[in-house]
mmCIF file of C-alpha atoms in Angstrom:
data_model
loop_
_atom_site.group_PDB
_atom_site.id
_atom_site.type_symbol
_atom_site.label_atom_id
_atom_site.label_comp_id
_atom_site.label_asym_id
_atom_site.label_seq_id
_atom_site.Cartn_x
_atom_site.Cartn_y
_atom_site.Cartn_z
ATOM 1 C CA MET A 1 -4.313 25.901 13.709
ATOM 2 C CA ILE A 2 -1.864 23.040 14.279
ATOM 3 C CA ILE A 3 -2.960 19.465 13.542
ATOM 4 C CA ASP A 4 -0.602 16.904 15.085
ATOM 5 C CA ASN A 5 -0.931 13.130 14.777
ATOM 6 C CA PRO A 6 1.875 11.511 16.802
ATOM 7 C CA LYS A 7 0.309 8.052 16.580
ATOM 8 C CA SER A 8 1.540 5.160 14.407
ATOM 9 C CA THR A 9 -1.800 4.965 12.606
ATOM 10 C CA THR A 10 -3.867 7.376 10.511
ATOM 11 C CA ALA A 11 -6.138 9.759 12.414
ATOM 12 C CA TYR A 12 -9.080 11.716 11.014
ATOM 13 C CA PHE A 13 -9.514 15.440 11.592
ATOM 14 C CA SER A 14 -12.677 17.491 11.148
ATOM 15 C CA LEU A 15 -12.120 21.099 10.138
ATOM 16 C CA LYS A 16 -15.728 21.812 11.064
ATOM 17 C CA GLU A 17 -15.237 20.577 14.639
ATOM 18 C CA ASN A 18 -11.565 21.582 14.876
ATOM 19 C CA ALA A 19 -10.834 18.215 16.404
ATOM 20 C CA PHE A 20 -9.973 14.624 15.635
ATOM 21 C CA VAL A 21 -13.033 12.428 15.256
ATOM 22 C CA ASP A 22 -13.841 8.990 16.588
ATOM 23 C CA GLN A 23 -13.192 6.728 13.613
ATOM 24 C CA THR A 24 -15.486 4.052 15.033
ATOM 25 C CA GLN A 25 -18.497 6.383 15.052
ATOM 26 C CA LYS A 26 -21.530 5.702 12.912
ATOM 27 C CA VAL A 27 -21.811 7.357 9.516
ATOM 28 C CA SER A 28 -25.030 8.928 8.284
ATOM 29 C CA LYS A 29 -26.406 7.420 5.075
ATOM 30 C CA SER A 30 -27.186 10.945 3.915
ATOM 31 C CA LEU A 31 -23.454 11.533 3.452
ATOM 32 C CA PHE A 32 -23.255 9.020 0.580
ATOM 33 C CA THR A 33 -23.754 11.528 -2.207
ATOM 34 C CA ASN A 34 -22.614 11.976 -5.794
ATOM 35 C CA GLN A 35 -20.175 14.606 -4.535
ATOM 36 C CA SER A 36 -18.795 12.136 -2.011
ATOM 37 C CA PHE A 37 -18.258 9.457 -4.663
ATOM 38 C CA ASP A 38 -16.691 11.949 -7.078
ATOM 39 C CA ALA A 39 -14.266 13.019 -4.346
ATOM 40 C CA HIS A 40 -13.315 9.397 -3.748
ATOM 41 C CA LEU A 41 -12.796 8.855 -7.480
ATOM 42 C CA GLN A 42 -10.564 11.925 -7.623
ATOM 43 C CA ASN A 43 -8.496 10.660 -4.690
ATOM 44 C CA GLU A 44 -8.043 7.246 -6.282
ATOM 45 C CA THR A 45 -7.058 8.825 -9.602
ATOM 46 C CA VAL A 46 -4.616 11.431 -8.284
ATOM 47 C CA ALA A 47 -3.328 9.441 -5.268
ATOM 48 C CA PRO A 48 -2.755 12.623 -3.201
ATOM 49 C CA ILE A 49 0.465 13.063 -1.245
ATOM 50 C CA HIS A 50 -0.602 16.357 0.374
ATOM 51 C CA LEU A 51 -3.771 17.350 2.239
ATOM 52 C CA ASN A 52 -4.304 20.238 -0.186
ATOM 53 C CA GLU A 53 -4.775 17.654 -2.942
ATOM 54 C CA TYR A 54 -7.185 15.487 -0.960
ATOM 55 C CA GLN A 55 -10.905 15.757 -1.703
ATOM 56 C CA PRO A 56 -12.997 15.101 1.452
ATOM 57 C CA VAL A 57 -15.247 12.066 1.033
ATOM 58 C CA LEU A 58 -16.961 12.901 4.311
ATOM 59 C CA PRO A 59 -17.601 16.655 4.728
ATOM 60 C CA ASP A 60 -14.548 18.554 6.042
ATOM 61 C CA ILE A 61 -12.810 15.374 7.269
ATOM 62 C CA TYR A 62 -9.185 14.700 6.318
ATOM 63 C CA PRO A 63 -6.947 11.657 6.891
ATOM 64 C CA ILE A 64 -3.875 12.753 8.846
ATOM 65 C CA PRO A 65 -1.019 10.296 8.208
ATOM 66 C CA ALA A 66 0.828 8.742 11.113
ATOM 67 C CA ARG A 67 3.518 10.854 12.793
ATOM 68 C CA THR A 68 2.823 14.000 10.780
ATOM 69 C CA LYS A 69 2.073 17.566 11.827
ATOM 70 C CA TRP A 70 0.235 20.153 9.727
ATOM 71 C CA ALA A 71 -0.714 23.806 9.930
ATOM 72 C CA PHE A 72 -4.060 24.981 8.561
ATOM 73 C CA GLU A 73 -4.419 28.663 7.796
ATOM 74 C CA ASN A 74 -6.251 30.744 5.201
ATOM 75 C CA GLY A 75 -8.013 27.660 3.877
ATOM 76 C CA SER A 76 -4.799 25.795 3.113
ATOM 77 C CA PHE A 77 -2.687 23.047 4.700
ATOM 78 C CA ARG A 78 1.061 23.260 5.201
ATOM 79 C CA LYS A 79 3.071 20.234 6.242
ATOM 80 C CA LEU A 80 5.323 20.987 9.196
ATOM 81 C CA LYS A 81 8.430 18.951 8.611
ATOM 82 C CA LYS A 82 11.967 19.351 7.462
ATOM 83 C CA ASN A 83 12.321 18.837 3.745
ATOM 84 C CA ILE A 84 14.458 15.959 2.568
ATOM 85 C CA LYS A 85 17.941 17.228 1.812
ATOM 86 C CA LEU A 86 20.139 15.297 -0.557
ATOM 87 C CA SER A 87 23.513 14.090 0.679
ATOM 88 C CA GLU A 88 26.724 13.615 -1.235
ATOM 89 C CA GLY A 89 29.340 10.911 -1.063
ATOM 90 C CA LEU A 90 27.024 8.050 -0.106
ATOM 91 C CA THR A 91 28.176 4.540 -0.923
ATOM 92 C CA PHE A 92 26.974 0.961 -0.659
ATOM 93 C CA GLU A 93 28.524 0.903 2.803
ATOM 94 C CA SER A 94 26.271 3.850 3.706
ATOM 95 C CA CYS A 95 23.267 1.719 2.727
ATOM 96 C CA LEU A 96 24.450 -1.100 4.945
ATOM 97 C CA LYS A 97 24.886 1.260 7.895
ATOM 98 C CA ASN A 98 21.401 2.743 7.435
ATOM 99 C CA THR A 99 19.902 -0.723 7.128
ATOM 100 C CA ASN A 100 21.703 -1.774 10.292
ATOM 101 C CA ARG A 101 20.298 1.252 12.151
ATOM 102 C CA LEU A 102 16.814 0.224 11.029
ATOM 103 C CA LEU A 103 17.362 -3.307 12.327
ATOM 104 C CA LYS A 104 18.533 -2.010 15.689
ATOM 105 C CA ALA A 105 15.391 0.133 15.972
ATOM 106 C CA THR A 106 13.108 -2.884 15.589
ATOM 107 C CA LYS A 107 12.011 -4.743 18.696
ATOM 108 C CA GLY A 108 10.797 -8.017 17.257
ATOM 109 C CA LYS A 109 11.046 -10.570 14.467
ATOM 110 C CA ILE A 110 10.893 -9.390 10.846
ATOM 111 C CA ALA A 111 9.214 -10.953 7.826
ATOM 112 C CA ILE A 112 9.714 -10.044 4.167
ATOM 113 C CA GLU A 113 7.750 -11.234 1.167
ATOM 114 C CA ILE A 114 9.808 -13.511 -1.055
ATOM 115 C CA SER A 115 8.118 -12.585 -4.309
ATOM 116 C CA GLY A 116 11.000 -13.227 -6.678
ATOM 117 C CA GLY A 117 10.925 -9.569 -7.716
ATOM 118 C CA LEU A 118 13.662 -6.967 -7.457
ATOM 119 C CA ASP A 119 12.446 -4.843 -4.541
ATOM 120 C CA SER A 120 11.854 -7.636 -2.035
ATOM 121 C CA SER A 121 15.064 -9.362 -3.139
ATOM 122 C CA ILE A 122 17.048 -6.186 -2.360
ATOM 123 C CA MET A 123 15.567 -6.039 1.144
ATOM 124 C CA ILE A 124 16.278 -9.715 1.768
ATOM 125 C CA GLY A 125 19.798 -9.397 0.380
ATOM 126 C CA MET A 126 20.669 -6.385 2.537
ATOM 127 C CA LEU A 127 19.517 -8.134 5.710
ATOM 128 C CA GLU A 128 21.400 -11.281 4.752
ATOM 129 C CA LYS A 129 24.551 -9.194 4.171
ATOM 130 C CA LEU A 130 24.230 -7.925 7.750
ATOM 131 C CA GLY A 131 23.851 -11.449 9.086
ATOM 132 C CA TYR A 132 20.157 -11.120 9.899
ATOM 133 C CA GLU A 133 17.772 -13.859 8.825
ATOM 134 C CA PRO A 134 14.171 -12.689 8.391
ATOM 135 C CA PHE A 135 11.144 -14.893 7.997
ATOM 136 C CA LEU A 136 10.396 -15.188 4.286
ATOM 137 C CA ILE A 137 6.739 -15.380 3.277
ATOM 138 C CA GLY A 138 5.261 -15.784 -0.163
ATOM 139 C CA THR A 139 3.298 -17.656 -2.762
ATOM 140 C CA VAL A 140 4.887 -19.683 -5.543
ATOM 141 C CA SER A 141 2.857 -19.534 -8.758
ATOM 142 C CA GLU A 142 2.873 -22.418 -11.207
ATOM 143 C CA LEU A 143 1.729 -20.162 -14.056
ATOM 144 C CA TYR A 144 4.253 -20.111 -16.904
ATOM 145 C CA LYS A 145 4.469 -16.319 -16.905
ATOM 146 C CA PHE A 146 5.814 -16.455 -13.337
ATOM 147 C CA ARG A 147 8.561 -18.988 -14.102
ATOM 148 C CA THR A 148 11.340 -16.418 -13.508
ATOM 149 C CA GLU A 149 9.926 -15.354 -10.132
ATOM 150 C CA LYS A 150 9.565 -18.992 -9.129
ATOM 151 C CA HIS A 151 13.196 -19.687 -10.022
ATOM 152 C CA ILE A 152 14.423 -16.706 -8.004
ATOM 153 C CA GLN A 153 12.172 -17.581 -5.064
ATOM 154 C CA GLU A 154 13.664 -21.066 -4.983
ATOM 155 C CA THR A 155 17.213 -19.692 -5.330
ATOM 156 C CA ILE A 156 16.789 -17.335 -2.374
ATOM 157 C CA ALA A 157 14.781 -19.757 -0.218
ATOM 158 C CA LYS A 158 17.595 -22.310 -0.256
ATOM 159 C CA LYS A 159 19.716 -19.971 1.856
ATOM 160 C CA PHE A 160 17.173 -19.438 4.641
ATOM 161 C CA LYS A 161 15.699 -21.582 7.381
ATOM 162 C CA ASN A 162 12.389 -19.789 7.972
ATOM 163 C CA VAL A 163 10.454 -19.849 4.705
ATOM 164 C CA ILE A 164 6.648 -19.931 4.792
ATOM 165 C CA LEU A 165 4.786 -20.486 1.536
ATOM 166 C CA SER A 166 1.011 -20.246 1.235
ATOM 167 C CA GLU A 167 -1.704 -19.102 -1.132
ATOM 168 C CA SER A 168 -2.062 -15.757 0.658
ATOM 169 C CA PHE A 169 -0.493 -13.576 -2.013
ATOM 170 C CA SER A 170 -2.616 -14.988 -4.815
ATOM 171 C CA MET A 171 -5.907 -14.294 -3.028
ATOM 172 C CA GLN A 172 -6.807 -11.171 -4.984
ATOM 173 C CA PHE A 173 -10.263 -9.696 -4.207
ATOM 174 C CA THR A 174 -11.256 -12.655 -2.012
ATOM 175 C CA ASN A 175 -13.401 -12.672 1.135
ATOM 176 C CA LEU A 176 -14.643 -9.150 0.450
ATOM 177 C CA LEU A 177 -17.683 -9.761 2.630
ATOM 178 C CA GLU A 178 -15.280 -9.968 5.588
ATOM 179 C CA THR A 179 -13.599 -6.621 4.929
ATOM 180 C CA PRO A 180 -13.102 -4.864 8.285
ATOM 181 C CA ALA A 181 -15.104 -1.687 8.767
ATOM 182 C CA HIS A 182 -12.993 1.355 7.874
ATOM 183 C CA PHE A 183 -13.595 5.070 8.248
ATOM 184 C CA LEU A 184 -12.934 6.157 4.651
ATOM 185 C CA PRO A 185 -12.995 4.226 1.367
ATOM 186 C CA SER A 186 -9.741 2.834 0.005
ATOM 187 C CA TYR A 187 -8.705 0.704 -2.926
ATOM 188 C CA MET A 188 -6.478 -1.289 -0.556
ATOM 189 C CA SER A 189 -9.547 -2.652 1.217
ATOM 190 C CA LEU A 190 -10.171 -4.829 -1.833
ATOM 191 C CA HIS A 191 -7.036 -6.818 -0.985
ATOM 192 C CA HIS A 192 -7.596 -7.088 2.761
ATOM 193 C CA SER A 193 -7.657 -10.891 2.599
ATOM 194 C CA ILE A 194 -3.986 -10.984 1.615
ATOM 195 C CA GLY A 195 -3.008 -9.039 4.722
ATOM 196 C CA ALA A 196 -5.397 -10.971 6.956
ATOM 197 C CA ASN A 197 -4.005 -14.315 5.825
ATOM 198 C CA THR A 198 -0.429 -13.065 6.126
ATOM 199 C CA ILE A 199 -0.825 -11.956 9.725
ATOM 200 C CA LYS A 200 -2.672 -15.148 10.632
ATOM 201 C CA MET A 201 0.195 -17.118 9.118
ATOM 202 C CA LEU A 202 2.844 -15.175 11.049
ATOM 203 C CA LYS A 203 1.200 -14.924 14.480
ATOM 204 C CA GLU A 204 2.245 -18.433 15.457
ATOM 205 C CA HIS A 205 5.859 -17.411 14.762
ATOM 206 C CA ASP A 206 5.602 -14.228 16.855
ATOM 207 C CA VAL A 207 6.602 -11.994 13.939
ATOM 208 C CA LYS A 208 6.002 -8.318 14.716
ATOM 209 C CA TYR A 209 7.162 -6.525 11.536
ATOM 210 C CA VAL A 210 6.383 -7.152 7.891
ATOM 211 C CA PHE A 211 8.712 -5.212 5.613
ATOM 212 C CA GLN A 212 7.424 -4.329 2.152
ATOM 213 C CA GLY A 213 8.699 -1.983 -0.509
ATOM 214 C CA ILE A 214 5.901 -0.424 -2.519
ATOM 215 C CA ALA A 215 7.668 2.945 -2.415
ATOM 216 C CA PHE A 216 10.624 1.465 -4.314
ATOM 217 C CA ASP A 217 8.458 1.907 -7.408
ATOM 218 C CA SER A 218 8.894 5.638 -6.943
ATOM 219 C CA THR A 219 12.322 6.026 -5.338
ATOM 220 C CA LEU A 220 14.014 3.697 -7.837
ATOM 221 C CA VAL A 221 12.087 4.797 -10.949
ATOM 222 C CA ASP A 222 11.290 8.515 -10.884
ATOM 223 C CA ALA A 223 13.727 11.025 -12.377
ATOM 224 C CA ILE A 224 15.803 12.660 -9.627
ATOM 225 C CA ASP A 225 17.169 16.129 -10.346
ATOM 226 C CA ASN A 226 17.609 17.856 -6.982
ATOM 227 C CA ASN A 227 13.846 17.436 -6.481
ATOM 228 C CA PRO A 228 13.507 14.908 -3.603
ATOM 229 C CA ASN A 229 10.448 16.592 -2.120
ATOM 230 C CA GLU A 230 8.503 16.325 -5.372
ATOM 231 C CA ILE A 231 8.510 12.515 -5.396
ATOM 232 C CA ARG A 232 4.882 11.397 -5.222
ATOM 233 C CA TRP A 233 5.241 8.779 -2.528
ATOM 234 C CA PRO A 234 4.086 7.921 0.034
ATOM 235 C CA THR A 235 0.463 8.922 -0.525
ATOM 236 C CA LEU A 236 -2.141 9.772 2.113
ATOM 237 C CA GLN A 237 -3.783 6.361 1.812
ATOM 238 C CA ASP A 238 -0.835 3.954 1.894
ATOM 239 C CA ASN A 239 -1.290 3.005 5.554
ATOM 240 C CA TRP A 240 -4.548 1.074 5.121
ATOM 241 C CA PHE A 241 -3.059 -2.406 5.623
ATOM 242 C CA HIS A 242 -1.151 -1.255 8.684
ATOM 243 C CA ASP A 243 -4.122 0.629 10.171
ATOM 244 C CA TYR A 244 -6.840 -1.979 9.710
ATOM 245 C CA ILE A 245 -5.066 -5.345 9.465
ATOM 246 C CA PHE A 246 -1.709 -5.290 11.229
ATOM 247 C CA ALA A 247 -1.881 -2.617 13.955
ATOM 248 C CA PRO A 248 -5.042 -4.087 15.573
ATOM 249 C CA GLN A 249 -3.051 -7.316 16.001
ATOM 250 C CA GLY A 250 -0.044 -5.575 17.534
ATOM 251 C CA SER A 251 2.055 -5.862 14.364
ATOM 252 C CA ALA A 252 3.441 -3.339 11.895
ATOM 253 C CA TYR A 253 3.340 -3.253 8.087
ATOM 254 C CA ILE A 254 6.272 -1.080 7.059
ATOM 255 C CA ASP A 255 7.022 0.381 3.641
ATOM 256 C CA ILE A 256 10.803 0.517 3.939
ATOM 257 C CA ALA A 257 11.476 2.875 1.036
ATOM 258 C CA ALA A 258 8.943 5.381 2.416
ATOM 259 C CA LEU A 259 10.851 5.781 5.693
ATOM 260 C CA THR A 260 12.527 9.182 5.625
ATOM 261 C CA PRO A 261 16.146 8.008 6.227
ATOM 262 C CA ILE A 262 15.887 5.285 3.568
ATOM 263 C CA LYS A 263 14.065 7.533 1.113
ATOM 264 C CA GLN A 264 16.646 10.295 1.587
ATOM 265 C CA MET A 265 19.490 7.843 1.077
ATOM 266 C CA LEU A 266 18.096 6.308 -2.119
ATOM 267 C CA LEU A 267 17.170 9.651 -3.659
ATOM 268 C CA SER A 268 20.613 11.042 -2.806
ATOM 269 C CA LEU A 269 22.300 8.088 -4.461
ATOM 270 C CA ARG A 270 20.118 8.451 -7.564
ATOM 271 C CA ASN A 271 20.360 12.228 -7.840
ATOM 272 C CA GLY A 272 20.924 13.191 -11.476
ATOM 273 C CA GLN A 273 19.352 9.973 -12.752
ATOM 274 C CA ALA A 274 16.672 10.027 -15.443
ATOM 275 C CA GLN A 275 13.460 8.031 -15.176
ATOM 276 C CA ASP A 276 14.417 4.371 -14.880
ATOM 277 C CA THR A 277 11.324 2.238 -15.441
ATOM 278 C CA GLN A 278 13.339 -0.992 -15.425
ATOM 279 C CA LYS A 279 15.359 -0.002 -12.344
ATOM 280 C CA TRP A 280 18.737 -0.569 -13.987
ATOM 281 C CA TRP A 281 20.532 1.689 -11.501
ATOM 282 C CA ALA A 282 19.261 -0.409 -8.589
ATOM 283 C CA ARG A 283 20.060 -3.678 -10.357
ATOM 284 C CA GLU A 284 23.667 -2.587 -10.747
ATOM 285 C CA PHE A 285 24.087 -0.858 -7.373
ATOM 286 C CA PHE A 286 22.691 -3.798 -5.380
ATOM 287 C CA ALA A 287 24.155 -6.508 -7.642
ATOM 288 C CA SER A 288 26.229 -7.997 -4.816
ATOM 289 C CA VAL A 289 23.178 -8.869 -2.706
ATOM 290 C CA ILE A 290 20.658 -10.053 -5.335
ATOM 291 C CA PRO A 291 20.612 -13.063 -7.670
ATOM 292 C CA PRO A 292 22.379 -12.425 -11.023
ATOM 293 C CA GLU A 293 19.089 -13.005 -12.835
ATOM 294 C CA LEU A 294 17.892 -9.729 -11.302
ATOM 295 C CA SER A 295 21.071 -7.717 -11.837
ATOM 296 C CA ASN A 296 21.705 -8.849 -15.425
ATOM 297 C CA TYR A 297 18.147 -8.846 -16.738
ATOM 298 C CA ALA A 298 15.044 -6.680 -16.382
ATOM 299 C CA TYR A 299 11.560 -8.095 -16.660
ATOM 300 C CA LYS A 300 8.124 -7.546 -15.194
ATOM 301 C CA ALA A 301 5.574 -10.256 -14.621
ATOM 302 C CA ASN A 302 2.002 -9.696 -15.710
ATOM 303 C CA PHE A 303 -0.262 -9.943 -12.686
ATOM 304 C CA GLY A 304 -3.362 -9.354 -14.798
ATOM 305 C CA PRO A 305 -4.324 -13.057 -14.951
ATOM 306 C CA LEU A 306 -4.263 -13.332 -11.140
ATOM 307 C CA TRP A 307 -6.455 -10.260 -10.813
ATOM 308 C CA TRP A 308 -8.792 -11.537 -13.514
ATOM 309 C CA ASP A 309 -9.136 -14.920 -11.810
ATOM 310 C CA GLY A 310 -9.657 -13.264 -8.448
ATOM 311 C CA LEU A 311 -12.431 -11.060 -9.792
ATOM 312 C CA GLN A 312 -14.138 -13.989 -11.470
ATOM 313 C CA ALA A 313 -13.938 -16.157 -8.352
ATOM 314 C CA SER A 314 -15.398 -13.326 -6.262
ATOM 315 C CA SER A 315 -18.116 -12.280 -8.725
ATOM 316 C CA GLU A 316 -21.005 -13.336 -6.503
ATOM 317 C CA GLN A 317 -19.660 -11.399 -3.506
ATOM 318 C CA ILE A 318 -18.847 -8.335 -5.612
ATOM 319 C CA ILE A 319 -22.353 -8.210 -7.093
ATOM 320 C CA HIS A 320 -23.816 -8.544 -3.601
ATOM 321 C CA ILE A 321 -21.630 -5.733 -2.249
ATOM 322 C CA VAL A 322 -22.444 -3.329 -5.082
ATOM 323 C CA ASP A 323 -26.152 -4.175 -4.851
ATOM 324 C CA THR A 324 -26.045 -3.465 -1.112
ATOM 325 C CA ALA A 325 -24.368 -0.121 -1.802
ATOM 326 C CA TRP A 326 -27.091 0.686 -4.344
ATOM 327 C CA GLN A 327 -29.848 -0.163 -1.859
ATOM 328 C CA ILE A 328 -28.251 2.002 0.852
ATOM 329 C CA THR A 329 -27.053 4.990 -1.176
ATOM 330 C CA ALA A 330 -29.235 5.044 -4.324
ATOM 331 C CA LEU A 331 -26.194 6.445 -6.136
ATOM 332 C CA PRO A 332 -26.637 6.027 -9.929
ATOM 333 C CA VAL A 333 -23.082 4.704 -10.278
ATOM 334 C CA PHE A 334 -24.171 1.486 -8.542
ATOM 335 C CA GLU A 335 -27.353 0.960 -10.545
ATOM 336 C CA ASN A 336 -27.354 -1.840 -13.124
ATOM 337 C CA PHE A 337 -23.767 -2.843 -12.235
ATOM 338 C CA LYS A 338 -22.244 -5.605 -14.363
ATOM 339 C CA MET A 339 -19.074 -7.553 -13.599
ATOM 340 C CA GLN A 340 -18.059 -7.169 -17.234
ATOM 341 C CA SER A 341 -17.401 -3.481 -16.603
ATOM 342 C CA LEU A 342 -14.477 -4.410 -14.322
ATOM 343 C CA PHE A 343 -12.956 -6.710 -16.945
ATOM 344 C CA ASP A 344 -13.483 -4.139 -19.700
ATOM 345 C CA GLY A 345 -11.726 -1.550 -17.551
ATOM 346 C CA MET A 346 -8.715 -3.813 -17.101
ATOM 347 C CA ASN A 347 -8.557 -4.360 -20.858
ATOM 348 C CA ASN A 348 -8.891 -0.741 -21.965
ATOM 349 C CA GLY A 349 -6.767 0.918 -19.288
ATOM 350 C CA SER A 350 -9.610 2.491 -17.312
ATOM 351 C CA GLY A 351 -9.494 -0.023 -14.476
ATOM 352 C CA ARG A 352 -9.129 2.657 -11.817
ATOM 353 C CA LEU A 353 -12.724 3.759 -12.331
ATOM 354 C CA GLY A 354 -14.062 0.252 -11.769
ATOM 355 C CA PHE A 355 -11.894 -0.348 -8.719
ATOM 356 C CA ALA A 356 -12.843 3.061 -7.311
ATOM 357 C CA LEU A 357 -16.497 2.082 -7.655
ATOM 358 C CA LEU A 358 -15.840 -1.245 -5.971
ATOM 359 C CA GLY A 359 -13.747 0.361 -3.213
ATOM 360 C CA TYR A 360 -16.548 2.798 -2.345
ATOM 361 C CA ALA A 361 -19.158 0.030 -2.395
ATOM 362 C CA ASN A 362 -16.928 -2.134 -0.198
ATOM 363 C CA TRP A 363 -16.620 0.735 2.270
ATOM 364 C CA VAL A 364 -20.402 1.173 2.469
ATOM 365 C CA HIS A 365 -20.923 -2.584 2.812
ATOM 366 C CA SER A 366 -18.295 -2.913 5.561
ATOM 367 C CA LEU A 367 -19.946 -0.148 7.594
ATOM 368 C CA HIS A 368 -23.359 -1.692 7.007
ATOM 369 C CA LYS A 369 -22.176 -5.117 8.113
ATOM 370 C CA ALA A 370 -20.620 -3.639 11.253
ATOM 371 C CA ASP A 371 -23.855 -1.770 12.087
ATOM 372 C CA ARG A 372 -22.098 1.560 11.753
ATOM 373 C CA LEU A 373 -24.653 3.317 9.553
ATOM 374 C CA MET A 374 -27.473 5.542 10.695
ATOM 375 C CA ASP A 375 -30.341 7.229 8.909
#
């Protein structure tokens, strides 16, 4: 059996029905079981990149990523695509040419987050080198621990005309009650307000594409030893922002480093490199297009305080959401929930469990609010 999703958004396939399902259909409350929650927890822990790793949260239903084709035979999935093949002899000029091809393929204005971090600064610098000026969007934090990012943001912003600063990127875990209904649970739903505020901010400027670089954390960090197809990115659930926030508004949220040509290029350039948690290779290779503070020094800001503040500010909504999930599902994991468990998880390194719980509860609540549950 061949399962083909040519669309630009995730589709959902039922092995039981041998067909794609309507993702706006109602979900039976009887499907919220311990097994369903455990599957979700497994998916959030492993972050599957292949359908064989995915544990169905709804019976026999699998998320089929955009523009992918799969074969299912003998109880197993096989991805039908050409494997990434490493190239030799690539240079910085090769990167510029690939970036230019990407720009020519776009049919609208582009925005990039000006975070003050390495990945976004590389994207901005490459576009600037090609003479293209994107819209820059971001939040400037006055917290002392973000002083370096603030300095770099200001350094880059001085060179561009279209810079939009707002509080969007500091709105962690806010407005959870307004989370759009979604077909399967996802951790990314907990940050929907960031995407919603971003697209609202950009609509008046007619920006169609938002470039982001989450996959840089894999392509620029993981050890590369002739193993490009073993890199664990992108995962099956990375398209949530695009699917539920941007695509419905006619926009696109694009992870640049996850695009096959860019991924192949970066992995080819880094072939033979050991794990590089501070991204020194990238800092040196892209030194000509990023501020010297990023090429000469390596640092990582601690976003924990922003998350902590966001959780505290949203405590009332979170308690309401989890209580609603308990009333609907009667799953023991939601009984006697305390906000302190989320903070304890952040402190002791087990935060994924708490956020998995909250992501599942947020999914149930969003379906309930949209009247998409049935007995």
